Amino acid sequence: MKRPWERRAFIDLLVRVPLFLSVAPAGLGGCRRADPGAPSQGQRACLKRITYLMFPHPELGDEPYERAAAGVALLAAGRADLQALVAQGVEKLDGGRAGSWLALDEPRQAARLREIEAGPFFKWLYQAAIDHLYNDERVWAHIGYEGSSFERGGYLQRGFDDIDWL
Amino acid sequence: MARVFDRQDDGVVVVIGSGAGGGTVSRELASAGINVVCLEAGGPVERIETDAHRMFGRLTWFDRRIGSGDLPADFPVWSGKNVGGTTLHWTGSTPRIPEAEVTPRRYFSSLPECSVIDWPLPYAELRRFYALAERAMGVSGTNGWPKLPGNNNFRVLQAGGRKAGLKRIEVGNMAINSVLQGGRSACLQLGFCVSGCAVQAKWTAANTPLAQAQETEHFELRPRSFVLRVETDAAGRASEVVYVDAQGTRQRQRARAVCVAANAIDTPRILLNSHSGRFPQGLANRSGHVGRHYMKHVFSIVTAIMPRPVHFHRGTQNSGKVYDFVAGDPARGFAGGFAFEQVAFDPASLVRLARPGAWGPEYAAQVRKYDHFAALLVMGEDPAQPTNRVTLHATEKDQYGMPVPVVHYVDHPNSRAMRTFAQARAREVYTALGSRDVFYGPPPPATHNMGTCRMARRAEDGVCDAWGRTFDVPNLFVSDGSLFSSSGSSNPTLTIVALALRQAGHIKESMGRGEL
């Protein structure tokens, strides 16, 4: 099982690269540490909700979004620039009243998100959310991706050419 | 049998880069008894993981490059930085450039703002070296090795293509073993070709020519050696290569001859950075062509949600081809031709590429059908434009203290017309089978980088002669995709290897005659 919350992404790339492929973590896993610069509980709740609104798979339940948000929050931990990006983004959604965006109903939340989608916070989170949500084996199983086949001898004997409806 | 050569040894040929071109030249020279030191910027890749995400992080050249024009500013090019270069990442596709495409002036010469030239060597010559390259690389579909079987994604392409009236649909020749051969496994259809092949069924410069070179007494590979400059002596010959070693120390390796094979971005970058009193515009750049005519193929990614499951991630990623549109036809409204190639992506990449920037319930529902996706890549001929070029940034430097390369590229209107036409034809392939959701993705950051030190008949048209020898410096060669006189519409690696084989033969003969 992959543990996205243990993956620390290629942080600089996430920020400056218009990501084509997933760019996170080659071997940069590390322990989480208490960091005064980490996103607050409220901010993390927003990150999680935004990730869900970007890519809602209601059948998956809460867990993959929790993991994805934790992974995204970890990217921002200890990074003043990303910290500020998250803080400003959430503030903007809240319109100055902390917690108010989360209290909105789903259509209104989505409408507010549309208003900020061209901004740097949304763009950054969009890439980071894809990276963390769609590199989770639980999500893979849900959408029909089977991941590494090497351990099972590849797909040679396991359906690489089994299409039967053409 | 690893050899270590003294840095003062001026009898060695220094090869810069260990990819398809550098690996091949190294092997050819070393096995002929010529001493070679190969300087590779990256490190060795010990173990391939079947995880696209992680391998992207391990294989990719992340040093700063700046894109301008139509290219992403921060990641204009996708190449490899490791022993074996971009061949760990490549798909294994090995089509030959068709004969008609080595004389592109016939159909491109009327395009405005272009600088198209023909290849300076006869096609028969290229054909001879294609055959040798296919043999050396173990290309399935040649030399009696059977073609790979088509996978589900291919069968969708084939069935849809036929319904849409296409005829030339095939599994292409691939430098991926269909049978055990060359000490490498047969393909197990793992589905992670571009992440490095875990069973080494795919030819790479690391698993074949570099491994062969290392069996000789004449080869030293120096990984993590980042080249900054090529120095010349009083006679104007390449005499020394300056690089930063694994410890971060600046070193100099003396040389009898130098082959630059650092990919079409860094090869001109090194030459431009090698400016001197004698070569104020950069080494081998009296003509001003170093870095110019950068070509990268006209790309588009077309993805489609099929009515029933495909499982396009299973098996060889890039083996299926459609060649109906390779021969150009002016009636289509543009010059030149293109191929379709099947392609597949891991989930995160698909989400980014199918509908970039899309989000919300509709897109999530589409992504939910990951296992219903089929996809192809449009790959078309890119006319050379002098303003598409690699230059050095005036002030920005990388971690080695070398000026950051700026890659400028703007699509020619001909390329835009080609892309639009190709996307519509690709749509027909998938709608013929009942798909109602076909998406046109953007061109990915290029892995096919060509033309920036091109071969030409005349010194005023290019940087190198038909052997890849620079016109200005008699013992300086270019040995990678920078050499391409035009882009063709084919994946470039087979041609890089063919040209490298031919060049190595020329170097051996020249040395035998005492001319080099």
XYZ file of C-alpha atoms in Angstrom, chain A residues 2 7 10 13-28 50 53-57 59 106 109-111 113-114 117 122 126-132 134-135 140-151 153-166, chain B residues 50-54 56-58 62-65 72-75 78 149-153 155-156 159 187-192 198-199 301 306-311 313-315 345-349 351-353 355-361 363-365 367-371 433 444-445:
138
model
C 1.331 3.390 -0.872
C 5.819 11.135 0.450
C 9.951 17.422 -5.143
C 9.189 21.365 -8.917
C 5.661 21.294 -7.692
C 5.820 25.011 -7.429
C 7.583 25.921 -10.602
C 6.780 23.148 -13.015
C 3.507 22.987 -14.903
C 3.452 19.370 -14.087
C 3.156 17.006 -16.911
C 3.753 13.840 -15.047
C 3.640 13.181 -11.409
C 6.707 14.651 -9.890
C 6.701 13.792 -6.325
C 8.664 11.764 -4.168
C 11.512 9.761 -5.348
C 12.818 8.519 -2.084
C 12.243 11.659 -0.145
C -11.106 21.592 -2.121
C -14.557 19.353 -4.942
C -11.887 19.190 -7.605
C -12.159 15.433 -7.990
C -15.258 14.145 -6.212
C -15.443 10.364 -5.994
C -17.913 6.240 -3.266
C -21.635 22.513 -2.062
C -18.409 26.333 -2.307
C -17.823 25.295 -5.912
C -18.844 28.714 -7.181
C -13.657 27.970 -6.103
C -14.414 28.889 -9.712
C -9.291 28.976 -10.174
C -5.692 27.036 -6.888
C -4.650 21.478 -8.410
C -1.304 19.899 -9.294
C -0.542 18.835 -5.748
C -4.004 17.330 -5.302
C -3.673 15.278 -8.505
C -0.296 14.066 -7.344
C -1.534 12.939 -3.977
C -4.213 9.797 -7.883
C -1.081 8.137 -6.577
C -6.287 3.300 -8.299
C -8.405 0.282 -7.451
C -11.539 2.400 -7.634
C -10.849 3.762 -11.110
C -9.430 0.536 -12.536
C -5.677 1.031 -12.545
C -3.745 -2.039 -11.494
C -0.372 -0.485 -10.776
C 2.841 -2.444 -10.807
C 2.558 -5.789 -12.546
C 6.185 -6.796 -12.232
C 5.686 -8.855 -9.078
C 4.945 -11.474 -14.095
C 3.589 -8.501 -15.987
C 0.367 -8.463 -17.949
C 1.603 -11.005 -20.483
C -0.541 -13.735 -18.938
C -2.921 -11.343 -17.238
C -4.960 -9.656 -19.888
C -2.757 -7.314 -21.924
C -4.774 -8.289 -25.016
C -8.009 -9.592 -23.499
C -10.367 -7.027 -24.990
C -13.471 -8.882 -26.178
C -15.955 -6.277 -27.350
C -14.412 -5.019 -30.577
C 7.436 -0.166 -11.659
C 6.068 3.126 -10.415
C 5.726 5.880 -13.015
C 5.615 8.566 -10.383
C 8.787 7.572 -8.606
C 9.899 10.194 -13.208
C 11.576 11.645 -10.147
C 14.613 9.397 -10.608
C 15.497 18.586 -13.419
C 18.301 21.129 -13.736
C 16.967 24.512 -14.605
C 15.973 25.145 -18.214
C 6.255 25.843 -20.554
C 8.580 28.324 -18.855
C 9.878 25.914 -16.253
C 9.921 22.514 -17.894
C 11.717 16.190 -20.940
C 2.008 -8.625 -29.936
C -0.468 -5.744 -29.871
C -2.155 -4.975 -26.569
C -5.678 -3.776 -25.817
C -4.890 -0.150 -26.608
C -6.530 -3.356 -30.735
C -8.797 -0.370 -30.132
C -10.392 -1.700 -34.931
C 8.836 -8.353 -22.972
C 6.444 -9.328 -20.169
C 3.998 -6.531 -21.035
C 4.654 -4.726 -17.758
C 3.283 -1.450 -19.068
C 5.964 0.843 -17.646
C 12.339 -3.592 -14.971
C 13.144 -6.746 -16.963
C -2.270 13.696 -27.094
C -14.503 3.953 -24.880
C -17.929 2.371 -24.331
C -16.432 -0.650 -22.573
C -13.207 -1.349 -20.649
C -9.853 -1.222 -22.430
C -7.227 -1.399 -19.655
C -2.184 0.563 -19.056
C -1.536 -3.131 -19.634
C 1.431 -3.865 -21.833
C -0.655 6.936 -18.910
C -0.783 6.263 -15.204
C -3.781 7.888 -13.482
C -2.141 11.106 -12.289
C -0.652 11.752 -15.711
C -5.783 13.459 -15.201
C -3.248 16.150 -16.093
C -3.186 15.419 -19.800
C -8.310 17.798 -19.980
C -5.651 20.039 -18.450
C -7.109 22.302 -15.802
C -10.506 20.554 -15.726
C -12.117 19.741 -12.380
C -15.470 19.060 -10.790
C -18.027 16.235 -10.865
C -14.326 15.407 -14.907
C -14.166 13.155 -11.863
C -16.784 10.912 -13.458
C -11.521 9.968 -14.638
C -13.499 7.282 -12.813
C -13.525 5.500 -16.163
C -9.751 5.228 -16.247
C -10.023 1.632 -17.391
C -16.171 2.477 -31.989
C 3.822 17.266 -23.815
C 7.292 18.663 -23.013
